[in-house]
XYZ file of C-alpha atoms in Angstrom:
694
model
C -0.107 0.208 -0.008
C 2.857 2.161 0.844
C 4.567 1.598 -2.319
C 1.050 2.273 -4.019
C 1.041 6.174 -2.115
C 3.932 6.915 -3.150
C 3.871 5.924 -6.883
C 0.475 8.027 -6.970
C 2.624 10.851 -4.771
C 5.561 10.901 -7.928
C 3.302 10.149 -10.522
C 0.244 12.869 -11.040
C 2.949 15.819 -10.324
C 5.246 14.822 -12.949
C 2.068 14.556 -14.723
C 0.237 18.069 -14.153
C 4.229 19.745 -14.056
C 4.473 18.000 -17.339
C 1.275 19.374 -19.127
C 1.935 22.692 -17.690
C 5.494 23.043 -19.432
C 4.204 22.173 -22.405
C 1.422 24.307 -22.502
C 3.370 27.200 -22.052
C 5.880 25.833 -24.191
C 2.991 25.980 -26.565
C 1.784 29.456 -25.511
C 4.849 31.191 -26.478
C 5.321 29.693 -29.553
C 2.735 30.212 -30.965
C 3.407 34.269 -31.037
C 3.378 35.341 -34.530
C 6.947 36.453 -34.982
C 8.932 37.860 -38.151
C 12.013 35.972 -39.957
C 12.880 35.694 -43.446
C 13.461 33.188 -46.067
C 17.076 32.616 -47.262
C 16.938 31.903 -50.943
C 19.587 28.849 -51.642
C 20.016 27.592 -55.930
C 21.411 23.464 -55.412
C 21.782 21.897 -58.394
C 18.010 20.072 -58.033
C 16.841 23.828 -58.422
C 18.896 23.705 -61.647
C 17.609 21.111 -62.713
C 14.211 22.469 -61.854
C 14.797 25.825 -63.918
C 16.103 23.445 -66.627
C 12.522 21.956 -67.211
C 10.460 24.844 -66.205
C 11.638 26.473 -69.172
C 11.518 22.792 -71.434
C 15.564 22.620 -71.764
C 16.009 19.438 -69.956
C 18.548 18.513 -72.641
C 21.367 21.356 -72.428
C 22.570 19.986 -69.192
C 24.454 17.392 -70.908
C 26.245 20.443 -72.810
C 28.074 20.857 -69.155
C 29.372 17.748 -69.156
C 32.929 16.966 -69.853
C 34.607 13.698 -69.377
C 31.794 12.409 -67.949
C 31.961 15.306 -65.118
C 29.594 17.727 -64.928
C 30.871 20.941 -64.726
C 28.231 22.968 -62.010
C 30.065 26.318 -61.723
C 29.875 26.831 -65.500
C 25.961 25.504 -65.885
C 25.291 27.141 -62.856
C 26.649 30.556 -64.689
C 24.498 29.591 -67.635
C 21.069 29.629 -66.267
C 21.836 32.943 -64.315
C 23.392 34.846 -67.385
C 20.968 33.643 -70.377
C 17.995 35.959 -70.633
C 15.294 33.422 -72.413
C 15.238 32.105 -68.938
C 12.698 33.473 -67.433
C 11.205 31.114 -64.806
C 13.816 30.239 -61.996
C 13.419 27.594 -59.130
C 15.033 27.988 -55.377
C 15.457 26.376 -52.730
C 14.195 28.133 -49.668
C 15.991 28.324 -45.358
C 13.897 29.979 -43.027
C 15.952 32.467 -40.830
C 14.885 34.062 -37.773
C 16.059 37.081 -35.669
C 14.488 35.376 -31.988
C 18.273 33.639 -30.670
C 14.892 31.045 -29.120
C 12.028 31.117 -31.034
C 12.933 28.851 -33.999
C 13.204 26.267 -35.341
C 14.833 23.610 -33.026
C 14.307 20.273 -31.400
C 10.965 20.809 -30.041
C 9.866 23.340 -32.141
C 8.609 22.788 -36.161
C 8.216 26.496 -37.608
C 4.917 27.206 -39.875
C 5.678 30.415 -42.336
C 2.881 32.520 -43.388
C 3.967 32.259 -47.255
C 0.671 34.579 -48.133
C 2.703 37.665 -48.475
C 5.583 36.746 -50.593
C 6.990 39.899 -53.586
C 5.105 39.541 -56.940
C 8.013 38.058 -58.519
C 7.245 34.897 -56.324
C 4.237 32.776 -58.104
C 4.998 29.730 -56.200
C 6.169 28.755 -52.883
C 5.626 26.271 -50.456
C 7.807 23.929 -47.229
C 8.937 20.481 -47.712
C 6.608 19.602 -45.673
C 4.791 21.065 -42.165
C 6.785 22.156 -39.786
C 10.227 21.938 -41.536
C 12.000 25.141 -42.261
C 13.230 24.164 -45.798
C 11.299 24.854 -48.824
C 10.965 25.857 -52.279
C 9.646 28.798 -54.582
C 9.322 29.966 -58.436
C 10.448 33.086 -59.372
C 10.193 35.080 -62.594
C 13.517 36.912 -61.710
C 16.768 36.339 -60.928
C 16.896 36.653 -56.683
C 19.731 38.846 -56.402
C 19.108 39.338 -52.165
C 20.282 36.992 -49.689
C 16.585 37.442 -47.563
C 13.199 37.565 -48.168
C 12.537 39.696 -45.167
C 8.967 40.483 -43.528
C 8.310 36.510 -43.149
C 5.860 36.144 -40.367
C 5.725 33.060 -38.341
C 4.235 30.798 -35.585
C 6.121 27.487 -33.696
C 4.105 24.345 -32.575
C 5.694 22.355 -30.793
C 6.639 18.612 -32.311
C 4.462 16.018 -32.848
C 6.876 13.481 -32.383
C 7.386 15.370 -28.445
C 3.418 14.806 -28.326
C 3.084 11.545 -29.829
C 6.136 10.030 -27.394
C 4.178 12.208 -24.360
C 1.364 10.628 -24.644
C 2.702 7.048 -25.317
C 5.170 7.064 -22.483
C 2.711 8.463 -19.584
C -0.041 6.308 -20.015
C 2.646 3.221 -20.612
C 4.037 3.970 -16.964
C 0.799 3.737 -15.391
C -0.167 0.559 -17.109
C 2.678 -1.389 -16.433
C 2.241 -0.321 -12.851
C -1.743 -1.071 -12.770
C -0.348 -4.619 -14.716
C 2.828 -5.490 -11.966
C 0.369 -4.035 -9.170
C -2.864 -6.267 -11.161
C -0.236 -9.342 -10.971
C 0.916 -9.190 -7.886
C -3.137 -8.596 -6.336
C -4.262 -12.371 -8.162
C -0.787 -14.519 -7.323
C -0.743 -12.970 -3.237
C -4.738 -13.348 -3.154
C -4.924 -16.581 -5.410
C -6.894 -15.533 -7.933
C -5.806 -17.419 -10.908
C -5.671 -20.834 -11.939
C -4.566 -22.131 -14.730
C -7.015 -25.354 -15.125
C -7.320 -28.185 -17.378
C -10.183 -28.781 -19.176
C -11.826 -31.774 -20.741
C -15.136 -31.459 -23.108
C -17.620 -34.084 -24.328
C -20.247 -32.274 -26.420
C -21.190 -32.351 -29.756
C -18.756 -29.647 -30.688
C -15.823 -32.437 -29.525
C -17.450 -35.167 -30.888
C -16.998 -33.723 -34.128
C -14.141 -32.628 -34.088
C -12.349 -34.726 -32.296
C -12.529 -36.960 -34.869
C -8.850 -36.698 -36.884
C -9.942 -36.437 -40.155
C -13.031 -33.996 -39.842
C -10.872 -31.765 -37.801
C -8.161 -31.650 -40.788
C -10.846 -31.298 -43.290
C -12.146 -28.637 -41.376
C -8.339 -26.910 -41.042
C -7.941 -27.964 -44.707
C -11.227 -26.014 -46.240
C -10.345 -22.839 -43.767
C -7.040 -23.164 -46.148
C -9.036 -23.252 -49.116
C -11.189 -20.881 -48.423
C -8.158 -17.985 -47.349
C -6.808 -18.655 -50.505
C -10.188 -18.084 -52.833
C -10.652 -15.284 -50.764
C -6.525 -13.913 -51.866
C -7.231 -14.764 -55.612
C -10.764 -13.087 -55.827
C -10.203 -10.250 -55.070
C -6.525 -10.019 -57.195
C -9.032 -10.623 -60.233
C -10.656 -7.626 -59.286
C -7.930 -5.362 -59.130
C -7.365 -3.472 -61.819
C -4.419 -1.381 -61.500
C -0.650 -1.583 -59.511
C 0.383 0.252 -57.279
C 3.667 2.722 -57.469
C 5.997 0.660 -55.612
C 4.992 -2.617 -57.121
C 6.238 -1.269 -61.149
C 9.502 -1.317 -59.029
C 9.012 -3.861 -58.119
C 8.888 -5.519 -61.589
C 11.667 -3.165 -63.120
C 14.025 -4.627 -61.010
C 13.766 -7.684 -61.532
C 13.821 -7.119 -64.774
C 15.998 -4.749 -65.606
C 17.282 -3.466 -62.359
C 16.054 -0.592 -62.565
C 13.441 2.080 -60.933
C 10.314 2.050 -62.941
C 10.873 5.869 -64.393
C 14.631 5.625 -65.028
C 13.646 2.630 -67.260
C 11.487 4.598 -68.776
C 12.569 6.520 -72.134
C 9.888 9.671 -72.600
C 12.237 10.501 -75.897
C 11.170 7.012 -77.594
C 8.213 7.278 -77.026
C 7.267 7.875 -80.739
C 3.910 6.214 -82.385
C 5.074 3.605 -79.667
C 2.345 1.011 -79.251
C 0.753 1.267 -75.721
C 1.355 -2.630 -74.769
C 5.115 -1.693 -75.862
C 5.567 0.983 -73.453
C 4.362 -1.102 -70.414
C 6.138 -4.194 -71.527
C 9.283 -1.309 -71.530
C 8.843 -1.126 -67.980
C 7.530 -5.097 -66.357
C 8.854 -7.828 -68.529
C 10.013 -7.842 -72.116
C 11.338 -11.634 -72.375
C 9.652 -14.458 -70.641
C 12.363 -16.806 -71.910
C 13.930 -19.259 -69.331
C 17.315 -17.795 -70.816
C 16.414 -14.370 -70.141
C 15.513 -15.472 -66.553
C 18.216 -16.998 -65.798
C 20.442 -14.437 -66.800
C 18.350 -11.604 -64.243
C 18.842 -14.415 -61.783
C 22.673 -14.114 -62.282
C 22.135 -10.159 -61.956
C 20.028 -9.741 -59.283
C 22.280 -12.002 -57.003
C 25.396 -10.423 -57.851
C 23.987 -6.751 -56.845
C 19.889 -6.198 -57.483
C 20.607 -1.968 -58.182
C 17.567 -1.335 -55.125
C 19.536 0.201 -52.255
C 17.238 -1.208 -49.389
C 16.163 -4.584 -50.498
C 17.840 -7.590 -51.707
C 17.762 -10.769 -53.816
C 15.474 -12.843 -52.438
C 12.055 -11.918 -53.675
C 12.830 -9.994 -57.224
C 14.286 -13.136 -58.433
C 11.088 -15.557 -56.935
C 9.474 -12.252 -58.911
C 10.665 -13.377 -62.103
C 11.511 -16.700 -62.109
C 7.031 -16.575 -61.865
C 6.937 -14.568 -64.977
C 9.592 -17.309 -66.471
C 7.557 -18.531 -70.516
C 5.140 -16.231 -69.426
C 3.405 -13.609 -71.581
C 2.426 -11.690 -69.471
C 2.273 -7.459 -70.505
C -1.158 -7.562 -69.059
C -2.042 -5.520 -65.541
C -4.728 -8.258 -64.406
C -2.314 -11.120 -65.399
C 0.546 -9.562 -63.630
C -1.502 -9.327 -59.985
C -2.531 -12.773 -60.394
C 0.559 -14.095 -60.932
C 2.055 -11.949 -58.643
C -0.567 -13.047 -55.428
C -0.077 -16.314 -56.273
C 3.567 -16.299 -55.716
C 2.572 -14.173 -52.430
C -0.038 -16.923 -51.716
C 2.620 -20.020 -51.897
C 4.041 -17.653 -48.428
C 0.666 -17.548 -47.406
C 0.085 -21.446 -47.427
C 3.540 -21.775 -45.191
C 2.431 -19.056 -42.620
C -1.168 -20.984 -42.256
C 1.150 -23.923 -41.306
C 3.327 -22.681 -38.922
C 0.808 -20.904 -37.784
C -0.849 -23.601 -36.806
C 1.668 -25.329 -35.593
C 1.665 -22.547 -32.771
C -1.653 -22.718 -32.138
C -1.460 -26.856 -31.371
C 1.821 -25.744 -29.584
C -0.495 -23.535 -27.191
C -3.517 -25.458 -27.263
C -2.635 -28.710 -27.404
C -6.187 -30.408 -27.995
C -8.294 -26.897 -27.221
C -10.079 -27.388 -30.989
C -12.075 -24.538 -30.832
C -9.103 -21.867 -30.205
C -6.860 -23.679 -33.230
C -10.227 -24.020 -35.901
C -11.278 -19.864 -35.125
C -7.790 -18.640 -34.505
C -6.774 -20.134 -37.816
C -10.092 -18.797 -39.349
C -9.986 -15.322 -38.060
C -5.612 -15.183 -38.663
C -6.103 -16.154 -42.678
C -8.436 -13.639 -42.887
C -6.579 -10.748 -41.646
C -6.822 -7.418 -43.616
C -3.651 -6.687 -43.660
C -2.350 -10.169 -44.328
C -5.210 -10.628 -47.413
C -3.100 -6.932 -48.466
C 0.075 -8.459 -48.346
C -0.776 -11.102 -49.845
C -1.486 -9.266 -53.169
C 0.518 -6.940 -52.699
C 4.028 -6.934 -55.248
C 6.131 -6.374 -52.227
C 8.446 -9.047 -50.190
C 5.815 -8.278 -47.650
C 4.369 -11.247 -47.054
C 7.295 -13.482 -47.356
C 8.506 -11.127 -44.121
C 5.556 -12.240 -42.533
C 5.650 -15.439 -43.297
C 9.325 -15.384 -41.218
C 8.421 -14.110 -38.591
C 6.180 -16.865 -38.173
C 8.029 -19.571 -39.383
C 11.207 -18.372 -36.551
C 8.795 -17.397 -33.477
C 7.457 -21.179 -33.789
C 10.795 -22.225 -34.605
C 12.471 -20.832 -31.479
C 9.634 -21.234 -28.858
C 9.416 -24.962 -30.161
C 13.004 -25.612 -29.619
C 13.221 -24.204 -26.108
C 9.491 -24.844 -24.652
C 10.324 -28.664 -25.813
C 14.517 -28.685 -25.309
C 15.181 -29.966 -28.849
C 18.768 -28.067 -28.898
C 20.640 -29.967 -31.699
C 23.246 -29.242 -33.981
C 20.540 -30.062 -36.794
C 18.531 -27.509 -35.307
C 21.076 -24.744 -34.995
C 21.907 -25.443 -38.867
C 17.946 -25.411 -39.480
C 17.991 -22.114 -37.395
C 20.463 -20.610 -38.972
C 19.428 -21.155 -42.547
C 15.643 -20.162 -42.008
C 16.980 -16.722 -40.709
C 19.810 -16.088 -43.181
C 16.446 -16.891 -45.620
C 14.923 -14.315 -43.427
C 17.004 -11.234 -43.679
C 16.945 -11.402 -47.291
C 13.297 -10.980 -47.322
C 13.674 -7.805 -46.264
C 16.457 -5.794 -44.258
C 13.643 -4.670 -41.574
C 13.281 -8.845 -40.711
C 17.688 -8.279 -38.570
C 15.494 -5.517 -36.297
C 12.848 -8.719 -35.101
C 15.576 -11.069 -34.959
C 17.427 -8.514 -32.474
C 13.880 -8.308 -30.986
C 13.702 -12.268 -30.375
C 17.158 -12.052 -28.977
C 16.663 -9.360 -27.140
C 14.284 -11.005 -25.652
C 15.900 -14.412 -24.807
C 18.439 -12.481 -22.807
C 15.911 -10.741 -20.952
C 13.871 -14.153 -19.976
C 17.535 -16.129 -19.477
C 18.921 -12.882 -16.845
C 14.820 -13.221 -15.209
C 15.312 -17.075 -14.935
C 18.754 -15.686 -12.368
C 17.896 -16.971 -9.089
C 19.854 -14.092 -8.137
C 17.305 -11.784 -9.167
C 14.315 -13.697 -7.298
C 13.253 -10.530 -5.069
C 13.020 -8.344 -7.789
C 10.732 -10.881 -9.879
C 8.974 -11.113 -5.837
C 8.832 -7.384 -6.129
C 7.828 -6.175 -9.525
C 5.576 -9.142 -10.949
C 5.169 -8.119 -14.307
C 9.356 -9.155 -13.837
C 8.641 -12.881 -14.188
C 10.009 -14.596 -17.097
C 7.973 -16.006 -20.135
C 10.426 -18.276 -21.076
C 11.820 -21.006 -19.253
C 15.667 -20.090 -19.732
C 18.174 -21.604 -17.439
C 21.687 -21.457 -18.901
C 23.671 -19.300 -20.620
C 24.244 -21.891 -22.999
C 20.798 -21.497 -24.911
C 21.964 -17.106 -25.579
C 25.101 -18.775 -27.129
C 22.964 -20.767 -28.881
C 21.281 -18.306 -30.256
C 23.753 -15.758 -30.851
C 25.525 -18.246 -33.153
C 22.514 -19.070 -34.920
C 21.257 -15.751 -35.804
C 25.232 -13.846 -36.068
C 25.655 -17.323 -38.401
C 22.913 -16.316 -40.667
C 24.416 -12.676 -41.931
C 26.764 -15.245 -43.677
C 24.522 -17.088 -44.969
C 22.702 -14.311 -46.234
C 25.678 -13.008 -48.174
C 26.099 -16.929 -49.072
C 22.808 -16.440 -50.788
C 23.731 -12.367 -52.198
C 26.704 -11.268 -53.226
C 26.149 -7.486 -52.105
C 24.156 -8.370 -48.998
C 26.450 -6.224 -46.652
C 26.711 -3.192 -48.949
C 22.728 -3.181 -49.024
C 22.196 -3.539 -45.338
C 24.296 -0.373 -44.604
C 22.354 1.542 -46.947
C 19.008 -0.371 -45.156
C 20.186 1.059 -41.638
C 21.404 4.865 -42.776
C 17.434 4.908 -44.404
C 15.446 3.829 -40.968
C 18.621 6.122 -38.963
C 17.806 8.767 -40.442
C 13.639 8.517 -40.217
C 13.301 8.113 -36.320
C 9.869 9.148 -35.831
C 6.547 7.750 -34.866
C 3.653 7.741 -37.541
C 0.458 8.614 -34.603
C -1.801 6.122 -36.559
C 0.056 3.018 -35.310
C -3.506 1.940 -32.675
C -5.082 2.679 -35.412
C -3.119 0.831 -38.072
C -3.089 -2.391 -35.733
C -6.717 -1.770 -34.979
C -8.954 -1.373 -38.442
C -5.851 -3.905 -40.430
C -5.283 -6.621 -38.103
C -8.456 -6.594 -35.677
C -10.871 -5.418 -38.354
C -12.187 -2.331 -35.040
C -12.399 -4.848 -32.684
C -9.128 -4.381 -30.824
C -10.440 -1.082 -28.446
C -13.873 -3.129 -27.547
C -11.875 -6.454 -26.656
C -9.412 -3.932 -24.808
C -12.685 -2.669 -23.022
C -14.688 -5.958 -22.862
C -12.189 -7.984 -21.184
C -11.071 -5.411 -18.585
C -14.165 -5.089 -17.312
C -14.050 -8.847 -17.233
C -11.549 -9.186 -15.062
C -12.544 -5.933 -12.724
C -16.100 -7.297 -12.784
C -14.587 -10.958 -10.839
C -11.763 -9.225 -8.587
C -14.952 -7.298 -7.420
C -16.851 -10.043 -7.165
C -14.170 -11.703 -5.585
C -14.046 -14.952 -8.334
C -11.395 -16.171 -9.455
C -9.553 -15.944 -12.560
C -9.493 -19.657 -14.355
C -7.239 -18.998 -17.351
C -7.658 -22.865 -18.793
C -4.360 -23.213 -20.056
C -0.871 -24.625 -18.706
C 0.496 -21.656 -16.894
C 4.052 -21.671 -19.511
C 1.892 -22.373 -22.327
C -0.125 -18.694 -21.203
C 2.956 -17.443 -20.703
C 4.218 -18.757 -24.494
C 0.718 -16.728 -25.904
C 2.411 -13.530 -23.981
C 5.922 -14.101 -25.134
C 4.615 -14.080 -29.248
C 1.852 -11.167 -28.901
C 4.964 -9.102 -27.291
C 7.138 -9.773 -29.691
C 4.714 -9.057 -32.329
C 4.046 -5.409 -30.612
C 7.737 -4.731 -30.261
C 8.733 -4.613 -33.783
C 5.536 -2.947 -34.687
C 6.594 -0.009 -32.193
C 9.805 -0.276 -33.230
C 9.207 -0.501 -37.280
C 7.122 2.422 -37.193
C 9.354 4.128 -35.182
C 12.498 3.533 -37.947
C 10.273 3.252 -40.944
C 11.370 6.131 -43.897
C 7.882 7.293 -44.958
C 5.227 6.655 -42.051
C 2.972 4.051 -43.959
C 1.656 0.655 -41.891
C 3.354 -1.760 -44.381
C 6.793 -1.202 -42.135
C 5.356 -2.288 -39.157
C 2.484 -4.939 -40.203
C 4.589 -8.053 -40.616
C 4.519 -8.157 -37.104
C -0.013 -7.464 -36.970
C -0.221 -11.469 -37.017
C 1.687 -12.103 -33.649
C -0.122 -9.743 -32.034
C -3.973 -11.646 -33.213
C -2.679 -13.886 -30.789
C -4.653 -11.575 -28.319
C -7.979 -12.841 -29.129
C -7.665 -16.775 -27.944
C -5.670 -15.341 -25.001
C -8.486 -13.382 -23.905
C -10.878 -16.035 -24.984
C -8.588 -18.282 -22.570
C -10.429 -16.424 -20.058
C -14.162 -17.564 -20.465
C -14.127 -21.577 -18.687
C -17.315 -21.978 -20.617
C -17.688 -24.015 -23.501
C -20.006 -22.215 -24.759
C -19.803 -18.825 -23.704
C -15.710 -19.192 -25.912
C -17.480 -21.135 -28.583
C -19.564 -17.912 -29.022
C -17.650 -15.552 -28.941
C -14.881 -17.090 -31.243
C -17.680 -17.328 -33.236
C -19.243 -13.737 -33.361
C -15.630 -12.589 -34.028
C -15.288 -15.088 -36.482
C -18.179 -13.687 -38.863
C -17.106 -10.391 -38.659
C -14.451 -10.879 -40.324
C -15.782 -12.735 -42.980
C -17.972 -9.828 -43.447
C -15.187 -7.801 -44.000
C -13.718 -9.345 -46.938
C -16.998 -9.170 -48.928
C -15.497 -5.511 -49.253
C -12.174 -3.978 -50.734
C -12.059 -0.922 -48.467
C -10.684 -2.734 -46.417
C -7.641 -4.120 -48.494
C -4.893 -1.405 -48.604
C -2.777 -1.151 -52.053
C -6.317 -2.372 -53.803
C -5.776 0.038 -57.299
C -9.299 0.104 -59.228
C -9.465 2.561 -62.827
C -11.291 5.913 -61.731
C -13.525 5.590 -64.400
C -13.666 9.949 -65.085
C -9.998 9.254 -65.055
C -9.292 6.232 -68.040
C -11.087 8.036 -71.080
C -8.306 7.185 -73.839
C -11.202 4.231 -75.018
C -11.401 5.075 -79.049
C -9.093 3.663 -81.414
C -7.839 7.418 -81.890
C -3.464 7.901 -81.804
C -2.112 9.932 -78.036
C 0.184 12.121 -78.264
C 1.947 13.891 -74.662
C 3.350 17.290 -74.616
C 5.563 17.980 -71.935
C 2.928 15.874 -70.446
C 2.758 11.782 -70.061
C 0.908 9.092 -68.251
C 3.027 8.635 -65.173
C 4.590 4.856 -64.723
C 2.388 4.594 -61.576
C -1.016 5.031 -63.619
C 0.053 3.119 -66.031
C -3.213 1.180 -65.700
C -4.442 4.507 -67.799
C -2.657 3.446 -70.430
C -4.347 1.813 -73.231
C -2.156 -0.827 -74.647
C -3.708 -1.290 -78.106
C -3.079 2.615 -78.567
C -0.163 4.282 -80.345
C 1.267 6.846 -78.335
C 3.680 10.038 -79.335
C 5.889 11.928 -77.036
C 6.588 15.772 -78.183
C 8.535 18.335 -76.165
C 8.466 20.812 -78.808
C 5.359 23.529 -79.843
C 6.590 23.177 -83.502
C 6.036 19.505 -83.204
C 2.617 20.205 -82.486
C 1.560 21.278 -86.329
C 2.667 17.680 -87.535
C -0.198 16.037 -85.795
C -2.309 15.404 -89.730
C -5.309 13.523 -87.522
C -8.632 15.270 -87.293
C -9.467 13.215 -83.571
C -6.287 11.995 -81.439
C -6.198 12.917 -77.870
C -3.856 14.411 -76.726
C -1.957 14.802 -72.599
C -0.302 17.934 -71.583
C -0.498 20.179 -67.998
C -2.691 22.760 -67.511
C 0.267 24.882 -67.291
C 1.186 23.738 -70.910
C -2.776 25.101 -72.750
C -2.104 28.298 -73.469
C 1.428 27.724 -76.565
C -0.741 24.749 -77.491
């Protein structure tokens, strides 16, 4: 009781002081202050200036002996009288020495009162001190004065504080709750045996496995069905095809200068699969082994994707999607098998947990989305499931051996090649194993008695187990190097990318709730907490129909998935769900965990059935899926048999599902070329700003 009072005496004042401190900072920052903009003329501004003046081809005049003469190029741009539009970078400057962009504040300049010669100005992103402007004259001033600005506390700081204080309180309450139920003997792990119509039916081995097989078939049908309904590719998927076949980004592979009365089919072919022969496939796989030329992704997925198109002419968006989905479904089947193994390890003969959980897991919106997404995320999800089973099965059943060590090393090595964030998952897994080993040390018993939350989840008594997995996971690096020649070089690129973007998206809970739990997570949490509180208030015991060690395995799996999701979100280069979502499938084990508190079989089956129905209902619409591309009928207008001309503009590569493969396209970069169009009926693609030139 004394500890409880002491905690709240410290916690509440800290919360109040923090709120007052940040409220004061917010009020002070929100005051309007005056600063200035500093114009800058970098290489990308020089390139943009060329583009704005339709002089892109001139850049080659300043390349001597394969080196760009930047000074001569810059001098040309600033002295040529025919150039009348200039692109500049800008940086916000300050006269106030305290209230400026910093580790605490983001800056929000007012760009509505700029000089008339500035036609456009924008900051790179909200709160960023850098941006760009478009000017109709050369800017000779060092500063553009009288720029009003306000400051706001960085969202990341607010998110961290909003996350940290509730987390501390939750951890304290969990620890208090665990100590309470243990000291008062309120929790019991019971083994139950059932005899009813459900168990009499599924107890028959062939009925049980028939049900499992039907769930697998249904989950595959759902994936293939919705893949067949997709009408386009996400921009990253074009990169997958281009790298697997050419070793280039899709936009680099597309050369508009060569688009001259070119069939749309051939344009699409130029960035997808141009040669389906066995020889070309083997040559591409050899090239991918040496280097994918993608600085952030290894050869494994690209190689498998390239192999999937062998001896197949599939220059058709639908066929490409279906082929990629079938490839990903192979990994989905492997995931399904190992999820079954994990569920059987934990729940043994409790068939309702295995059957309903598999149905729910296989219909998870994010898993279905990844199966239809031509990137390596389905493969990474599969690796997470497989390596999790291998590790917990080995430790729980004491299956250590040389063969197991080699097998674990090979699987981990292959896993490293799925996506480089898989190393983060293995690092988290290794850290959790080490922490559990430390918590098993007898000398720390007094800490475990004081802080019940620190009781180990896995029984790891010997340091040899830690060395065992350290050896497996470190040697896996060399397995990955054997399978991919540029593994270590690209690994450093991936790490630099992650370290340069350390920030939370602020959307992680919504991602998990919507894409994994079908919006049920908050409801399940509230119902579960209320149930536990009611049991305690009514002085009833909490019965968990699992062995204690198996229950701890469940918690271990959920924690593993949750920690990766949090750190994956933190280190993601773009704050999108896919960088953290490969572990959401492990967090879904929360559903069977909370239902293990329900000792009444009929109620448990009803709850499982209701949740399953919700998951099945949500697969009837593609709105639950991400990266599901459909054609906007208002944009798909090139249907008639006319030639298509693009004047200084063209269909973006990521919109190639709007490309009519039966029509002929020509790219025009000179206004005079418009005079050579002889047809009475044709399509013209251009940017609105070029309309006046036509």
